[in-house]
Coordinates of C-alpha atoms and ligand atoms in Angstrom, one line a residue:
X20 CA -10.4 -33.3 -11.8
X21 CA -8.8 -34.6 -8.6
X22 CA -6.4 -36.8 -10.1
X23 CA -4.5 -34.2 -11.8
X24 CA -4.7 -32.2 -8.9
X25 CA -0.8 -31.9 -8.3
X26 CA -0.1 -31.4 -11.9
X27 CA -2.8 -28.5 -12.1
X28 CA -0.8 -27.0 -9.0
X29 CA 2.6 -26.8 -10.8
X30 CA 0.8 -25.8 -14.1
X31 CA -0.9 -22.7 -12.0
X32 CA 2.6 -21.8 -10.6
X33 CA 4.1 -22.0 -14.0
X34 CA 1.4 -20.0 -15.4
X35 CA 1.8 -17.1 -12.5
X36 CA 5.4 -16.9 -13.3
X37 CA 4.7 -16.3 -17.1
X38 CA 2.3 -13.9 -16.0
X39 CA 4.6 -12.1 -13.5
X40 CA 7.4 -12.2 -16.2
X41 CA 4.8 -10.9 -19.0
X42 CA 3.9 -8.0 -16.4
X43 CA 7.5 -6.9 -15.9
X44 CA 7.8 -6.9 -19.7
X45 CA 4.8 -5.0 -20.5
X46 CA 6.0 -2.4 -17.6
X47 CA 9.1 -2.1 -19.1
X48 CA 7.7 -1.4 -22.5
X49 CA 5.0 1.0 -21.3
X50 CA 8.2 3.0 -19.7
X51 CA 9.8 3.2 -23.0
X52 CA 6.6 3.8 -24.8
X53 CA 6.1 6.8 -22.7
X54 CA 9.6 8.2 -23.7
X55 CA 9.2 7.2 -27.1
X56 CA 5.8 9.1 -27.4
X57 CA 4.1 6.0 -28.5
X58 CA 0.8 7.1 -26.6
X59 CA -1.9 8.9 -28.6
X60 CA -5.7 9.7 -27.9
X61 CA -8.6 8.8 -29.9
X62 CA -11.4 10.9 -29.4
X63 CA -14.8 9.7 -29.3
X64 CA -17.8 12.5 -30.0
X65 CA -20.6 12.6 -27.7
X66 CA -24.0 14.2 -28.9
X67 CA -27.2 15.6 -27.5
X68 CA -29.6 13.1 -28.7
X69 CA -32.3 15.3 -28.9
X70 CA -30.7 17.9 -31.1
X71 CA -27.8 16.1 -32.4
X72 CA -25.5 18.8 -31.2
X73 CA -21.7 17.6 -30.5
X74 CA -21.0 18.4 -26.6
X75 CA -17.5 17.0 -26.5
X76 CA -15.3 13.9 -26.6
X77 CA -14.2 10.8 -24.6
X78 CA -10.4 10.5 -24.9
X79 CA -9.5 7.1 -25.3
X80 CA -5.6 5.8 -25.2
X81 CA -3.9 4.3 -28.2
X82 CA -0.7 2.6 -28.1
X83 CA 1.0 2.1 -31.5
X84 CA 4.1 0.0 -30.8
X85 CA 6.8 -0.3 -33.6
X86 CA 6.9 -4.1 -33.6
X87 CA 3.6 -5.4 -32.0
X88 CA 1.7 -2.7 -33.6
X89 CA -1.6 -1.5 -32.0
X90 CA -2.0 -2.8 -28.3
X91 CA -5.6 -2.5 -27.4
X92 CA -6.0 -0.4 -23.6
X93 CA -7.9 -3.6 -22.2
X94 CA -4.5 -5.4 -23.0
X95 CA -2.0 -3.1 -21.2
X96 CA -4.1 -1.2 -18.7
X97 CA -5.1 -3.8 -16.6
X98 CA -1.6 -5.1 -16.3
X99 CA -0.2 -1.6 -15.2
X100 CA -3.1 -0.4 -13.1
X101 CA -1.7 -0.9 -9.8
X102 CA 1.8 0.3 -10.7
X103 CA 3.6 3.5 -10.9
X104 CA 3.3 3.5 -14.6
X105 CA -0.4 3.9 -14.4
X106 CA 0.1 7.2 -12.7
X107 CA 2.7 8.1 -15.3
X108 CA 0.2 7.4 -18.0
X109 CA -2.2 9.3 -16.1
X110 CA -0.4 12.3 -15.8
X111 CA 0.4 11.9 -19.5
X112 CA -3.4 11.7 -20.1
X113 CA -4.3 14.5 -18.1
X114 CA -2.0 16.8 -19.9
X115 CA -3.0 15.6 -23.4
X116 CA -6.8 16.3 -22.3
X117 CA -5.7 19.8 -21.4
X118 CA -3.8 20.3 -24.7
X119 CA -6.9 19.0 -26.7
X120 CA -8.9 21.6 -25.1
X121 CA -6.6 24.5 -25.7
X122 CA -6.5 23.4 -29.4
X123 CA -10.2 23.3 -29.6
X124 CA -10.6 26.5 -28.0
X125 CA -8.0 28.1 -30.8
X126 CA -10.0 26.5 -33.5
X127 CA -13.3 28.2 -32.0
X128 CA -14.8 25.5 -30.1
X129 CA -14.8 27.0 -26.5
X130 CA -17.5 24.9 -24.8
X131 CA -16.8 21.3 -25.8
X132 CA -15.8 18.9 -23.1
X133 CA -13.0 16.2 -23.0
X134 CA -13.7 13.0 -20.8
X135 CA -10.8 11.0 -19.3
X136 CA -10.6 7.8 -17.9
X137 CA -9.0 7.5 -14.4
X138 CA -7.8 4.3 -12.8
X139 CA -8.3 3.5 -9.2
X140 CA -4.5 4.3 -8.2
X141 CA -5.0 7.7 -9.6
X142 CA -7.6 8.5 -7.0
X143 CA -5.2 7.2 -4.3
X144 CA -2.3 9.3 -5.6
X145 CA -1.7 12.4 -3.3
X146 CA -0.2 14.4 -6.3
X147 CA -3.4 13.8 -8.4
X148 CA -5.3 17.0 -7.0
X149 CA -2.1 19.4 -6.8
X150 CA -1.4 18.0 -10.7
X151 CA -5.0 19.0 -11.8
X152 CA -4.9 22.2 -10.2
X153 CA -1.5 23.1 -11.9
X154 CA -3.0 22.0 -15.1
X155 CA -6.3 24.4 -14.7
X156 CA -3.9 27.1 -14.0
X157 CA -1.3 26.2 -16.5
X158 CA -4.1 26.0 -19.3
X159 CA -6.1 29.0 -17.6
X160 CA -9.2 26.6 -18.3
X161 CA -12.2 25.9 -16.4
X162 CA -12.5 22.6 -14.6
X163 CA -16.0 22.0 -15.8
X164 CA -14.5 21.5 -19.3
X165 CA -13.1 18.3 -17.8
X166 CA -14.9 14.9 -17.0
X167 CA -13.3 12.3 -14.6
X168 CA -14.6 8.9 -15.6
X169 CA -14.3 6.2 -13.3
X170 CA -16.0 2.9 -12.7
X171 CA -17.8 1.1 -9.5
X172 CA -15.0 -0.9 -9.5
X173 CA -12.6 2.0 -8.7
X174 CA -14.2 2.9 -5.5
X175 CA -13.4 -0.6 -4.4
X176 CA -9.7 -0.2 -3.8
X177 CA -10.2 2.2 -1.1
X178 CA -13.8 3.7 -0.9
X179 CA -13.1 6.5 1.7
X180 CA -10.0 7.8 0.1
X181 CA -11.4 7.8 -3.3
X182 CA -14.7 9.5 -1.9
X183 CA -12.5 12.1 -0.5
X184 CA -10.4 12.9 -3.6
X185 CA -13.6 13.2 -5.5
X186 CA -15.5 15.5 -3.3
X187 CA -12.1 17.8 -3.0
X188 CA -11.9 17.7 -6.9
X189 CA -15.7 18.2 -7.2
X190 CA -15.3 21.5 -5.2
X191 CA -12.9 22.9 -7.7
X192 CA -15.5 22.2 -10.3
X193 CA -14.5 19.1 -12.1
X194 CA -17.2 16.8 -13.4
X195 CA -17.4 13.0 -12.5
X196 CA -18.9 10.2 -14.5
X197 CA -19.6 6.7 -13.6
X198 CA -18.8 4.7 -16.3
X199 CA -19.8 0.9 -17.1
X200 CA -23.1 1.8 -14.9
X201 CA -24.8 -1.4 -14.1
X202 CA -22.0 -3.8 -14.2
X203 CA -20.3 -3.3 -10.6
X204 CA -21.4 -4.1 -7.4
X205 CA -23.7 -2.1 -5.1
X206 CA -24.1 0.5 -7.7
X207 CA -27.1 2.1 -6.0
X208 CA -25.5 2.4 -2.5
X209 CA -22.3 4.0 -4.1
X210 CA -24.6 6.5 -6.3
X211 CA -25.8 8.1 -3.2
X212 CA -22.3 8.8 -1.7
X213 CA -20.6 10.1 -4.5
X214 CA -20.5 13.8 -5.9
X215 CA -21.1 12.5 -9.5
X216 CA -22.9 14.3 -12.5
X217 CA -23.2 11.9 -15.1
X218 CA -24.0 8.1 -15.4
X219 CA -22.9 6.2 -18.8
X220 CA -24.9 3.3 -19.1
X221 CA -22.7 0.3 -19.9
X222 CA -22.8 -0.5 -23.7
X223 CA -23.7 -4.3 -22.6
X224 CA -27.2 -2.9 -22.0
X225 CA -27.4 -0.7 -25.0
X226 CA -25.7 -3.1 -27.9
X227 CA -28.7 -5.3 -28.0
X228 CA -31.3 -3.2 -26.6
X229 CA -33.5 -3.3 -29.7
X230 CA -33.9 -7.2 -29.7
X231 CA -33.8 -8.0 -25.9
X232 CA -36.7 -6.6 -23.9
X233 CA -35.0 -7.2 -20.5
X234 CA -31.9 -4.8 -21.8
X235 CA -34.5 -2.5 -22.9
X236 CA -36.2 -2.1 -19.8
X237 CA -32.7 -1.9 -17.7
X238 CA -31.8 1.1 -20.2
X239 CA -35.3 2.6 -19.8
X240 CA -35.1 2.4 -15.8
X241 CA -31.5 3.6 -15.5
X242 CA -32.5 6.7 -17.6
X243 CA -35.5 7.5 -15.5
X244 CA -33.5 6.8 -12.0
X245 CA -30.8 8.9 -13.4
X246 CA -32.9 11.7 -14.5
X247 CA -34.9 11.7 -11.2
X248 CA -31.6 12.0 -9.2
X249 CA -31.0 15.2 -11.3
X250 CA -28.0 13.7 -13.3
X251 CA -27.1 13.3 -16.9
X252 CA -27.3 10.1 -18.5
X253 CA -25.0 8.7 -21.3
X254 CA -25.8 5.8 -23.3
X255 CA -22.6 4.2 -24.6
X256 CA -22.0 1.9 -27.6
X257 CA -24.8 3.4 -29.6
X258 CA -24.3 1.0 -32.9
X259 CA -27.5 1.5 -35.2
X260 CA -30.4 4.0 -35.8
X261 CA -33.0 1.9 -34.2
X262 CA -31.0 2.0 -30.9
X263 CA -30.5 5.8 -31.5
X264 CA -34.4 6.3 -32.0
X265 CA -35.2 4.2 -28.8
X266 CA -33.1 6.3 -26.7
X267 CA -34.6 9.5 -28.1
X268 CA -37.9 8.0 -27.1
X269 CA -36.5 7.1 -23.7
X270 CA -35.2 10.7 -23.5
X271 CA -31.6 9.7 -22.8
X272 CA -29.6 12.9 -22.5
X273 CA -26.2 11.9 -24.4
X274 CA -25.0 9.4 -26.8
X275 CA -22.1 7.8 -27.6
X276 CA -21.0 5.1 -30.0
X277 CA -20.1 3.6 -33.4
X278 CA -23.3 5.0 -35.0
X279 CA -22.6 8.4 -34.1
X280 CA -18.7 8.1 -34.5
X281 CA -16.0 6.0 -34.3
X282 CA -13.0 7.5 -31.9
X283 CA -11.1 9.7 -34.0
X284 CA -7.3 10.0 -33.7
X285 CA -6.2 13.3 -32.5
X286 CA -4.2 13.7 -35.4
X287 CA -7.2 13.6 -37.8
X288 CA -9.6 15.5 -35.4
X289 CA -9.0 19.2 -36.0
X290 CA -9.3 18.8 -39.8
X291 CA -12.6 16.8 -39.2
X292 CA -14.1 19.8 -37.3
X293 CA -16.4 21.4 -37.7
X294 CA -18.0 20.0 -40.7
X295 CA -17.6 16.3 -40.5
X296 CA -18.6 15.4 -37.0
X297 CA -22.4 15.9 -36.7
X298 CA -25.0 13.5 -36.1
Ligands
C2E27 P1 -14.5 2.4 -21.8 O1 -14.2 3.7 -20.7 O2 -15.7 1.8 -21.6 O3 -14.6 3.0 -23.2 C1 -15.4 2.8 -24.4 C2 -14.7 1.7 -25.2 O4 -15.7 0.9 -26.1 C3 -13.8 2.0 -26.1 O5 -12.7 0.9 -26.2 C4 -14.4 2.5 -27.3 O6 -13.6 2.4 -28.4 C5 -15.3 1.4 -27.4 N1 -16.8 1.8 -28.2 C6 -17.2 3.1 -28.2 N2 -18.3 2.7 -29.1 C7 -18.8 1.4 -29.4 C8 -19.7 0.9 -30.1 O7 -20.6 1.4 -30.5 N3 -19.5 -0.4 -29.9 C9 -18.6 -1.0 -29.5 N4 -18.4 -2.5 -29.7 N5 -17.6 -0.4 -28.7 C10 -17.5 0.9 -28.8 P2 -11.3 1.1 -26.2 O8 -10.8 2.2 -26.5 O9 -10.8 -0.1 -26.6 O10 -10.8 1.2 -24.4 C11 -11.3 0.2 -23.6 C12 -11.0 0.4 -22.2 O11 -9.9 0.9 -21.8 C13 -11.9 1.7 -21.9 O12 -13.1 1.2 -21.8 C14 -11.3 2.1 -20.5 O13 -11.8 1.3 -19.6 C15 -9.7 1.7 -20.9 N6 -9.2 3.0 -21.3 C16 -9.2 3.5 -22.4 N7 -8.1 4.8 -22.5 C17 -7.9 4.7 -21.0 C18 -7.1 5.7 -20.5 O14 -6.6 6.9 -20.9 N8 -7.0 5.5 -19.1 C19 -7.4 4.8 -18.5 N9 -7.3 4.4 -17.1 N10 -8.1 3.4 -19.2 C20 -8.4 3.7 -20.4
CA28 CA1 -14.9 5.5 -20.4
CA29 CA1 -17.6 2.5 -20.4
CA30 CA1 -15.0 -0.4 -19.9

């Protein structure tokens, strides 16, 4: 209310200060965590919906802090997203993804893909392209096995530069996915301009599609549109057999979600392959 205006103002400032302190604290902890090797990936399987075949994994970062325990990515990624720490974690993640591909290759899974999430600042980093090229050389891998996921929000930071980086990487064979599709602004305007191969339908549309006809229509329309544009469509957050069946009927290409598999810690992954990961 208006009466509380002055008070609100000072509380607001106080809150901002706390947040700034907390930010510095988290940044420092992230720095330590990198040095101490507290980050790892959990890999969530992605399957071909019509055949059930395993196609690859999305790499999701995991932070096990010695005191705080598990810190979910939604709690620390947004805090560090615009700092140099994001770039450092980003490099760690890209390198880890290549190591995972190498290990999968050694185990005889030569065709599987790994998808990594990239933040806006990574696309604006002049070292991103040379770093990715270096990894391709070091690991002697085909760029088409690495998928780079970005959200519509990523573009907003600097659309020109982000598109330029994407085009350069696209030329070298990297695959791009738009994550959380349908939740950002101007999705369709961006779609036309981006060298994108894959669209991932946000799980908020999928998670209730069997009960909500609007959600079902949205999912159905996105699938049809994406396929008409010659791209691949992934449904995220598939949690039950009804959703899976509906997606199959709608001829959605790829599925990902708890119904197929939870994200699997990398430390468990190689033992589970090949028998236990199938839909
Ligand atoms: P995202 O990229 O949309 O990742 C999907 C999230 O949905 C993951 O949460 C995953 O565990 C969760 N999920 C998968 N299947 C289901 C399902 O069937 N039901 C439900 N309810 N959830 C499901 P997670 O691992 O907590 O990651 C959260 C977000 O953190 C990610 O959302 C992504 O935006 C970000 N993130 C994760 N790892 C990285 C990373 O290495 N780099 C960057 N920049 N961001 C990351
Ligand atoms: Ca993602
Ligand atoms: Ca997503
Ligand atoms: Ca998300």
